[in-house]
Short mmCIF file of C-alpha atoms in Angstrom, two decimals:
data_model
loop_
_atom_site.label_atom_id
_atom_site.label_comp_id
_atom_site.label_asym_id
_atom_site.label_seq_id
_atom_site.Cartn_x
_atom_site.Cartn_y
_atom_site.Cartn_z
CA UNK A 1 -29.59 -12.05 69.94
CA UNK A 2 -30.07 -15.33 68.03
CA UNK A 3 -32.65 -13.78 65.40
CA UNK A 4 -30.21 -11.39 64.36
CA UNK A 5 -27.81 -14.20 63.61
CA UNK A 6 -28.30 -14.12 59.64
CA UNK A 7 -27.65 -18.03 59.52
CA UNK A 8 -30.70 -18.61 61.69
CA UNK A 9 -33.01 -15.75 60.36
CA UNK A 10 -35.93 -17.49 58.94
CA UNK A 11 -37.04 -19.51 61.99
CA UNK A 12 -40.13 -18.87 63.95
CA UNK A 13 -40.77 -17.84 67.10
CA UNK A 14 -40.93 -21.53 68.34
CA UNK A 15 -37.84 -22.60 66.61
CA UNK A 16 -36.28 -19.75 67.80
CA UNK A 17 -37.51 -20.32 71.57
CA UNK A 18 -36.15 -23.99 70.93
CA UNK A 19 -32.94 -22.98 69.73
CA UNK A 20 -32.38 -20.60 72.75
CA UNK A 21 -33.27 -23.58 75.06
CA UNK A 22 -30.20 -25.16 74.45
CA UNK A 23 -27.75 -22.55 73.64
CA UNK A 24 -25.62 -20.18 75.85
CA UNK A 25 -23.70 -17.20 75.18
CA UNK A 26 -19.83 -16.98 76.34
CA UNK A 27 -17.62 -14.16 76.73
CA UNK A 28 -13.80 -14.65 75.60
CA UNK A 29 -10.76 -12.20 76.13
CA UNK A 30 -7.92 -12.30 73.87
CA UNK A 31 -5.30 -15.14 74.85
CA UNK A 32 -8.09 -17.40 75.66
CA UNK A 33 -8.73 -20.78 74.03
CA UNK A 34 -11.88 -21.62 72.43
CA UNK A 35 -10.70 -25.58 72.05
CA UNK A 36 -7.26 -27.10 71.82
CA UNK A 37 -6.40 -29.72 69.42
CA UNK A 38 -7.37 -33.14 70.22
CA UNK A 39 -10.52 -32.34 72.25
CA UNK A 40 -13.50 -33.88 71.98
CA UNK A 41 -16.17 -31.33 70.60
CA UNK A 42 -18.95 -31.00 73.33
CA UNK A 43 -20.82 -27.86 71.22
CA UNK A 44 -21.76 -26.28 68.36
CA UNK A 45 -19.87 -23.26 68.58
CA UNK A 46 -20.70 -20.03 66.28
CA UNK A 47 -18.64 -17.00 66.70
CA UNK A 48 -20.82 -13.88 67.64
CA UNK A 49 -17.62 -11.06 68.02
CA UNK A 50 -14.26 -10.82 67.75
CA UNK A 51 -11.27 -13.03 65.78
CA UNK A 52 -10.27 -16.55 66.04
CA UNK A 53 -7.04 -18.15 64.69
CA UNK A 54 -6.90 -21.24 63.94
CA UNK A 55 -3.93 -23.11 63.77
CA UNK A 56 -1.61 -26.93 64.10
CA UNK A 57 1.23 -27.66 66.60
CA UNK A 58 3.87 -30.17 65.15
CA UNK A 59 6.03 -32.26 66.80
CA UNK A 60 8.47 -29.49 67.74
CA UNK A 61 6.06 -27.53 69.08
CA UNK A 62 6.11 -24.87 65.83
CA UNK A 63 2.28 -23.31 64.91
CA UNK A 64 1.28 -24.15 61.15
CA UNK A 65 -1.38 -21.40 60.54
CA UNK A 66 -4.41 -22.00 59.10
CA UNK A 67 -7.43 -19.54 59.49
CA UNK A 68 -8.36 -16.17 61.14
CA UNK A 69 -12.08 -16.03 61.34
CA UNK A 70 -14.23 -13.70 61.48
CA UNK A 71 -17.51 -13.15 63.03
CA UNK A 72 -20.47 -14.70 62.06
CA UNK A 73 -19.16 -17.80 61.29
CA UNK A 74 -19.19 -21.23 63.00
CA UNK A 75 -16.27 -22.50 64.30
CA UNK A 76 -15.04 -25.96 63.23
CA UNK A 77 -18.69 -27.44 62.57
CA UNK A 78 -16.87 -30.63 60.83
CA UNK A 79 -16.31 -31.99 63.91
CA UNK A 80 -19.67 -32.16 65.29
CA UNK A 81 -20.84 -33.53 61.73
CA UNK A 82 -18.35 -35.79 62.03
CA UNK A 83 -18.16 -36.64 65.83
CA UNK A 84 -14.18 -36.28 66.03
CA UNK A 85 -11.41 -34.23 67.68
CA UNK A 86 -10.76 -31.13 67.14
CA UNK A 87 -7.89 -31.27 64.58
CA UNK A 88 -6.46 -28.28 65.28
CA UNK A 89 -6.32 -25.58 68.10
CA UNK A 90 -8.35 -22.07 67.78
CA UNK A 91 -7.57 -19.22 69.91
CA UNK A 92 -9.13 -15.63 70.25
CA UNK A 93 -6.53 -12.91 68.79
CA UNK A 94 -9.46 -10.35 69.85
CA UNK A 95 -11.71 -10.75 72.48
CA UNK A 96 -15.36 -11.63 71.41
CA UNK A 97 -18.44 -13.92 72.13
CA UNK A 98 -19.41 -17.32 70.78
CA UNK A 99 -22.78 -18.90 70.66
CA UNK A 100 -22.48 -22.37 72.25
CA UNK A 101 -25.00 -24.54 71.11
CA UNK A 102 -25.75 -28.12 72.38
CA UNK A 103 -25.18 -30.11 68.92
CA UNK A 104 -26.97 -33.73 69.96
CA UNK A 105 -30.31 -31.75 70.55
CA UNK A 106 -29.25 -29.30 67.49
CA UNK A 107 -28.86 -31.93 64.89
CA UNK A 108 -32.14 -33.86 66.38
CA UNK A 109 -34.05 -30.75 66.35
CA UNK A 110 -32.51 -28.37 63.27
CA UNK A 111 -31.02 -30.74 60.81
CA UNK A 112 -33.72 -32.19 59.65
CA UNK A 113 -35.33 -28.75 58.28
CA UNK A 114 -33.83 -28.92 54.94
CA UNK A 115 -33.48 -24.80 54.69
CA UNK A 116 -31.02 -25.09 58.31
CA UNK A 117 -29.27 -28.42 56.81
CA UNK A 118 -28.90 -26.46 53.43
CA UNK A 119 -26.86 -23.69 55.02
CA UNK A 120 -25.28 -25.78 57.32
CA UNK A 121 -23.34 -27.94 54.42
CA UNK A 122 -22.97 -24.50 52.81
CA UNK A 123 -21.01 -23.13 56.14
CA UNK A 124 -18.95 -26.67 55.77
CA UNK A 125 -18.17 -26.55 52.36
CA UNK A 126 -16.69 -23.17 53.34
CA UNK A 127 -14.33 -24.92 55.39
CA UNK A 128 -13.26 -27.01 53.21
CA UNK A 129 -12.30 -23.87 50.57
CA UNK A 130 -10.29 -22.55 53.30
CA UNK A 131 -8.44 -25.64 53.76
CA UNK A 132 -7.41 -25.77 49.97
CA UNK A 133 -6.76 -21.82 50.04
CA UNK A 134 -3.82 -22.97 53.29
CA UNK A 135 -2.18 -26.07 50.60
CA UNK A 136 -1.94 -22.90 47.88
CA UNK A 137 -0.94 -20.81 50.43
CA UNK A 138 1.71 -22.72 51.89
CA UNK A 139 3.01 -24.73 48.05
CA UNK A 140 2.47 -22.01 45.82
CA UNK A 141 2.34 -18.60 47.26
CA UNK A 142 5.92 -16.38 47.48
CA UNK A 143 6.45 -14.90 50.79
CA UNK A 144 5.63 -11.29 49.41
CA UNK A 145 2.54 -13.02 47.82
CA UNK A 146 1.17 -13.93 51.40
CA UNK A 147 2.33 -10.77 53.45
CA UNK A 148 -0.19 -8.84 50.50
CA UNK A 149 -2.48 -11.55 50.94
CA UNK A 150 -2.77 -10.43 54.93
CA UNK A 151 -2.88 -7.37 54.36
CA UNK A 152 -5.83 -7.18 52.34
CA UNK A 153 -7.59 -9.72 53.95
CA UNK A 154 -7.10 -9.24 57.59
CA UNK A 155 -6.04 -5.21 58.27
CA UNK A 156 -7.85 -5.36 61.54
CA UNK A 157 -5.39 -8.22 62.94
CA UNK A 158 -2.58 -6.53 60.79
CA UNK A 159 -3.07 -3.38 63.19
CA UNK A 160 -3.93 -5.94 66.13
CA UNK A 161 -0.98 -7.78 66.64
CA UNK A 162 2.88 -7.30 66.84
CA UNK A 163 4.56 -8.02 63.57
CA UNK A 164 6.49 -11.22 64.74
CA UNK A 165 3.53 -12.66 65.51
CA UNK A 166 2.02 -12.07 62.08
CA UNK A 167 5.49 -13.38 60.83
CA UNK A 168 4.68 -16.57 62.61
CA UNK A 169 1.23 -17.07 61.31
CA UNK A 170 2.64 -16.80 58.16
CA UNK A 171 5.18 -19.53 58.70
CA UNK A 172 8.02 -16.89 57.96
CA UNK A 173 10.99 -15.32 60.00
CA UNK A 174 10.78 -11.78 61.48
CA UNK A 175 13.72 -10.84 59.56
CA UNK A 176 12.06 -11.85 56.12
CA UNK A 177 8.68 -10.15 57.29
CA UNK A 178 10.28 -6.70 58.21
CA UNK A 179 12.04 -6.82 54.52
CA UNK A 180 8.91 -7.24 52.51
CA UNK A 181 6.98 -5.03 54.42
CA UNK A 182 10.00 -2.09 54.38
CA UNK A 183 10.34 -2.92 50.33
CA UNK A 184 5.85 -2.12 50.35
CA UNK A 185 6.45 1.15 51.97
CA UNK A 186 9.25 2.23 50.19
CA UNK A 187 7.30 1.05 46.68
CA UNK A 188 4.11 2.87 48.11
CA UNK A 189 2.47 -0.07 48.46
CA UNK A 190 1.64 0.79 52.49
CA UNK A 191 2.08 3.86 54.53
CA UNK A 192 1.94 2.81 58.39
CA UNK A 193 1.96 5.54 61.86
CA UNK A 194 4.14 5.26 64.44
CA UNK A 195 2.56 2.21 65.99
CA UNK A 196 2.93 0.47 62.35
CA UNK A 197 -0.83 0.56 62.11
CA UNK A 198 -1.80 1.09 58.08
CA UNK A 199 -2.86 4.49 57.17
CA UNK A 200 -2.84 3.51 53.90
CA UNK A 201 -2.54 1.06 51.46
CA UNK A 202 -2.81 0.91 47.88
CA UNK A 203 -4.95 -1.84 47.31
CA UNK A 204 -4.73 -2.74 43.68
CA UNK A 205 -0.48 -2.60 43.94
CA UNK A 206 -1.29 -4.78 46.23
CA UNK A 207 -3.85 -7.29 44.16
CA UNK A 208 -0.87 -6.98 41.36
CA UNK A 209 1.62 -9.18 43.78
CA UNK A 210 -1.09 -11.41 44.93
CA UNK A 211 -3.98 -11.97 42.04
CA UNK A 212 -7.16 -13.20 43.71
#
């Protein structure tokens, strides 16, 4: 499984057999937490299948979203680099697998091979777009801006999960949701089924309310 991970095609057989040595795969169902804010990272963790959200807790106990990711992507790698808690919480919205590797033995063994360090600052500096994509999100963006925005970007959650919990990801009330997303479908914008999954959706309308 680990040579058809794209970040770690390239290796040899040995590096491969190394990496395996110190790795193991884990199965998650939806609901399940991956890590919860303020624990101490004990892996590398790179997510195989399935959807993670990411996401704060304030005081009052509201969620602050900040990511849905995807496969193929590791999960929070700051952390190791940096040897801190987990700043935030990340929990599976759809069931998948993570690659779990041990990151003393990974940094001795892969970061000094300047092709895996390479990509590795790559996969952080990733991170760190998606934290300034949440600040525009969150200052700058209208509501109808970011329901387009997650509708474009994440139609697979959209048709995953009830729409009051996409309100709250969104850091909007139901009520405001359902009124944006009735004014799409009466503008054409959407056309949902009778489970409000999309059938349809007219994607450069869509690019007009939020411009990339």
């Amino acid at each position: 499984m680990i040579e058809q991970i794209p970040f770690f095609q390239g290796l040899d057989a040995e590096d491969l057999a190394k990496l395996e040595a110190i790795s193991v795969v884990k199965k998650y169902k939806k609901g399940e937490f991956l890590f919860i804010e303020g624990e101490e990272p004990k892996w590398l963790t790179f997510l195989i299948t399935g959807s993670v959200k990411l996401y704060k807790t304030t005081a009052n106990g509201k969620e602050i979203f900040i990511h849905q990711l995807a496969p193929m992507n590791f999960v929070a790698e700051v952390v190791n680099f940096e040897n801190i808690p987990y700043p935030a919480s990340a929990i599976f919205t759809i069931s998948g697998e993570v690659l779990k590797i041990n990151y003393e033995k990974f940094e001795a063994q892969f970061l000094t091979k300047p092709e895996i360090c390479m990509k590795f600052l790559k996969s952080m500096a990733q991170k760190i777009r998606i934290t300034t994509n949440l600040l525009h999100q969150e200052l700058i963006l209208s509501s109808e801006e970011k329901v387009a925005r997650f509708i474009l970007d994440h139609e697979d959650l959209f048709n995953e999960l009830k729409h009051t919990k996409i309100s709250s990801i969104l850091n909007m009330t139901p009520e405001t949701f359902s009124r944006i997303l009735n004014k799409f479908k009466t503008n054409g914008l959407v056309k949902l089924d009778e489970k409000n999954q999309i059938l349809e959706k007219d994607v450069g309308g869509l690019q007009e309310i939020y411009s990339y």
